Amino acid sequence: MKRLLKFETQRMFRSKAMYAAISIGAIISLWLLVIELQEVFEYEQIIALYGMEKAGLYYPRSLYNSFIGLEYAYLPSTVLYTIFPLLVSFPYAVSYFGDRKSGYLKNILTVCNKKQYFAAKYITVFLSGALVTLAILMFSLLITAMFFPALSPELTTSSFSPQRGTQMWTGLFVTHPLIYTLLYILIDVVFYGLISTLPLIFGLVAQNGFTVICAPLLIYTLAYYILSAVDLEQFSPMVFLRPCQIFTEADFRIIVGEAVLLLLITTGIFLPVGGRKDVL
């Protein structure tokens, strides 16, 4: 098992798609940073020309409303959290499908245990999705911290979110915003890592790699629209995985429950079905 994990991990880190996914996330983060810096520049011009009286109520931008997970007013943050399932899926989740379609899987299974192969593949795919998520969000956090101070959230300015007491961990966000941010990044890392394992299920039967890659994004998006239509947005990962909680009040019990359900579905289908599937 250790040898298989090492082999799969090495394949994962050799995947150019993994670095492409991280680069796309980094570009989106830089896009947001440019917009925010432009906003700051415009405010400074107004203050220089007309004084603070004409600028209105102004609280300097902070790390805690400029980091892409906590920013909610501009397009880049919405784009990132919409395409995250695609970014975490195409680097390595399609590798099982590629092994099966190319016949490479037959060669691998002649020298290793089938169940161990499928377990190692699942673990490595989860890690690939988790690492892509972690790299993108930490890049955004660090690059934002280079330009904006870590000013404590001031909820009366209405420029920070979460800001309602009924939202998850609002008290923690106000008193220890960095801990809140890092904990929410951890939630995203685990959940998007689990989402990245969904293509493994489709890879068992699919005949087209495009279907395998796009399946998580399609499920993620459809779930959002269906749940929104019946006023159950709080159950949509597209909504509760955004640390700003701008559209709804996240519930930690829902997040954990859906993560466990996703784990049970993916492992409960891929491992036993793959382990029994005749590929030789």
C-alpha positions in Angstrom: 0.0 0.0 0.0 2.8 2.4 0.9 4.5 1.8 -2.4 1.3 2.4 -4.3 0.6 5.6 -2.4 4.2 6.8 -3.2 3.8 5.9 -6.8 0.4 7.6 -7.2 1.7 10.7 -5.3 4.6 11.0 -7.6 2.3 10.8 -10.6 0.1 13.5 -9.0 3.0 15.9 -8.6 4.2 15.3 -12.1 0.8 16.3 -13.5 1.0 19.6 -15.4 -2.8 20.0 -15.0 -2.3 20.3 -11.2 -0.1 23.3 -11.6 -2.3 24.7 -14.3 -5.3 24.6 -11.9 -3.3 26.4 -9.2 -2.2 29.0 -11.7 -5.8 29.7 -12.8 -6.8 30.2 -9.1 -3.8 32.4 -8.6 -4.7 34.5 -11.7 -8.2 35.0 -10.4 -6.8 36.0 -7.0 -4.5 38.6 -8.7 -7.5 39.8 -10.7 -9.4 40.5 -7.5 -6.3 42.2 -6.0 -6.0 44.6 -8.9 -9.7 45.6 -8.6 -9.3 46.2 -4.9 -6.1 48.3 -5.3 -7.9 50.3 -8.0 -10.8 50.9 -5.5 -8.3 52.1 -2.8 -6.6 54.4 -5.4 -9.9 56.0 -6.3 -10.9 56.6 -2.7 -7.5 58.2 -2.0 -8.0 60.5 -5.0 -11.4 61.6 -3.7 -9.9 62.2 -0.2 -7.0 64.2 -1.6 -9.2 66.4 -3.8 -12.2 66.9 -1.5 -11.2 65.8 2.0 -12.8 63.1 4.2 -16.1 65.0 4.3 -16.8 64.2 0.6 -15.5 60.6 0.9 -18.3 59.7 3.2 -18.0 56.8 5.8 -14.7 55.1 4.9 -13.0 52.3 6.7 -9.7 51.3 5.2 -9.6 48.0 3.4 -8.5 45.1 5.5 -7.1 41.6 4.9 -10.4 40.3 6.3 -12.6 41.8 3.6 -10.1 41.6 0.7 -9.0 38.0 0.9 -10.9 36.2 -1.9 -12.9 34.0 0.5 -14.1 37.0 2.5 -14.7 39.4 -0.4 -18.2 39.3 -1.7 -18.7 42.5 -3.9 -16.6 41.7 -7.0 -16.8 39.1 -9.7 -13.5 37.2 -9.2 -14.5 35.7 -5.8 -17.8 34.5 -7.3 -16.0 33.1 -10.3 -13.5 31.1 -8.2 -16.1 29.6 -5.9 -18.2 28.7 -8.9 -15.5 26.9 -10.8 -13.7 25.4 -7.8 -15.1 21.8 -8.5 -13.6 22.0 -12.0 -10.2 23.3 -10.8 -9.9 20.5 -8.2 -11.1 17.7 -10.5 -9.1 18.0 -13.7 -5.6 17.8 -12.3 -5.7 14.2 -11.2 -9.3 12.9 -10.6 -9.5 11.9 -14.3 -6.3 9.8 -13.9 -8.3 6.6 -13.1 -10.4 7.1 -16.2 -7.2 7.6 -18.2 -5.7 4.4 -16.7 -8.8 2.4 -17.6 -9.2 3.7 -21.1 -5.6 3.4 -22.1 -5.2 -0.1 -20.8 -2.5 1.0 -18.3 -4.7 -0.2 -15.5 -4.3 -3.8 -16.7 -0.5 -3.5 -16.4 -0.7 -2.0 -12.9 -3.0 -4.7 -11.6 -0.7 -7.5 -12.8 1.9 -6.4 -10.2 -0.3 -5.1 -7.3 -3.4 -5.8 -5.2 -6.5 -4.5 -6.9 -8.2 -3.2 -3.6 -5.0 -1.5 -2.6 -4.7 0.2 -6.0 -8.3 1.6 -5.7 -7.7 2.7 -2.1 -4.4 4.4 -3.0 -6.1 6.1 -6.0 -8.9 7.4 -3.9 -6.5 8.8 -1.3 -4.3 10.5 -3.9 -7.2 12.0 -5.8 -8.6 13.5 -2.5 -5.1 14.9 -1.7 -4.8 16.4 -5.2 -8.1 18.3 -4.8 -7.2 19.3 -1.2 -3.8 20.6 -2.2 -5.1 22.6 -5.2 -7.7 24.3 -2.9 -5.1 25.0 -0.2 -2.6 26.4 -2.6 -5.1 28.8 -4.2 -6.6 30.0 -1.0 -3.3 30.4 0.8 -1.8 32.2 -2.2 -4.7 34.7 -2.1 -4.4 35.1 1.7 -0.7 35.8 1.5 -0.7 38.1 -1.5 -3.6 40.1 0.0 -1.7 40.4 3.3 1.2 42.0 1.4 -1.0 44.9 0.4 -3.7 45.3 3.1 -3.3 45.4 6.8 -5.0 42.9 9.1 -7.4 45.5 10.5 -10.0 44.0 12.9 -13.4 43.6 11.3 -15.7 46.6 12.1 -19.2 45.3 11.5 -20.8 48.7 11.7 -19.2 49.7 8.4 -21.2 47.0 6.6 -18.0 46.1 4.6 -17.2 42.9 6.4 -19.0 39.5 6.3 -20.1 37.5 8.2 -21.7 40.3 10.3 -24.9 38.8 11.7 -24.8 37.1 15.0 -26.8 34.2 13.6 -24.1 33.4 11.0 -21.6 30.7 11.8 -18.7 31.7 14.0 -19.4 35.5 13.7 -18.1 36.0 17.2 -14.9 34.3 16.3 -14.6 36.4 13.1 -14.8 39.6 15.1 -12.5 38.6 17.9 -10.0 36.3 16.1 -10.5 36.8 12.4 -7.3 35.0 11.4 -8.4 31.9 13.2 -11.8 32.1 11.6 -10.2 32.5 8.1 -7.8 29.6 8.6 -10.6 27.3 10.0 -12.8 28.1 7.0 -9.9 27.4 4.6 -9.6 24.0 6.3 -13.3 23.4 5.7 -12.9 24.3 2.0 -9.8 22.1 1.7 -11.5 19.0 3.0 -14.8 19.6 1.2 -13.3 20.4 -2.2 -11.0 17.4 -1.7 -14.0 15.2 -1.3 -15.7 16.8 -4.4 -12.6 16.0 -6.4 -13.2 12.3 -5.8 -16.6 12.4 -7.6 -15.0 11.8 -11.0 -13.7 8.5 -9.8 -17.3 7.2 -9.7 -18.1 8.4 -13.2 -14.7 7.1 -14.4 -15.9 3.6 -13.6 -18.4 3.7 -16.5 -17.9 6.8 -18.6 -16.6 6.6 -22.1 -15.6 10.3 -22.4 -13.1 12.1 -20.3 -14.9 15.5 -20.7 -17.9 14.0 -18.9 -15.7 12.7 -16.0 -14.1 16.2 -15.5 -17.2 18.2 -15.7 -19.5 16.0 -13.6 -18.6 17.6 -10.2 -19.2 21.1 -11.6 -22.5 20.1 -13.1 -23.7 18.5 -9.8 -22.4 21.4 -7.8 -24.2 24.0 -9.9 -27.4 22.0 -10.3 -27.6 21.5 -6.5 -27.3 25.2 -6.0 -30.1 26.1 -8.4 -32.4 23.3 -7.2 -31.9 24.1 -3.5 -32.3 27.9 -4.2 -35.6 27.3 -5.9 -37.0 25.6 -2.8 -35.4 28.1 -0.4 -32.8 25.6 1.0 -29.7 27.5 0.0 -28.1 26.7 3.3 -27.7 23.1 2.0 -25.8 24.2 -1.1 -22.0 23.7 -1.0 -21.6 26.6 -3.5 -23.1 28.8 -0.8 -21.8 27.5 2.5 -18.2 27.0 1.3 -17.7 30.7 0.9 -16.2 32.1 4.1 -18.0 35.4 3.7 -21.4 33.6 4.1 -22.9 36.4 2.0 -25.9 34.5 0.7 -27.0 32.5 3.8 -26.1 31.5 7.3 -23.8 28.5 7.2 -24.4 25.7 9.6 -21.5 23.6 10.8 -23.7 20.6 11.3 -24.8 20.7 7.6 -21.3 21.1 6.4 -20.0 18.1 8.4 -23.1 16.1 7.5 -22.7 16.7 3.8 -19.0 16.0 4.0 -19.6 12.7 5.7 -22.4 11.8 3.1 -20.0 12.7 0.2 -17.3 10.5 1.8 -19.7 7.6 2.2 -21.1 7.9 -1.3 -17.7 8.1 -3.1 -15.9 5.4 -1.0 -19.1 3.3 -1.0 -19.2 3.2 -4.8 -15.7 3.6 -6.0 -13.9 1.2 -3.7 -16.2 -1.9 -3.7 -17.3 -1.5 -7.4 -13.8 -0.8 -8.6 -12.5 -3.6 -6.5 -14.9 -6.1 -8.1 -14.7 -4.7 -11.6 -13.0 -7.1 -14.1 -10.3 -5.1 -15.9 -8.0 -7.9 -16.9 
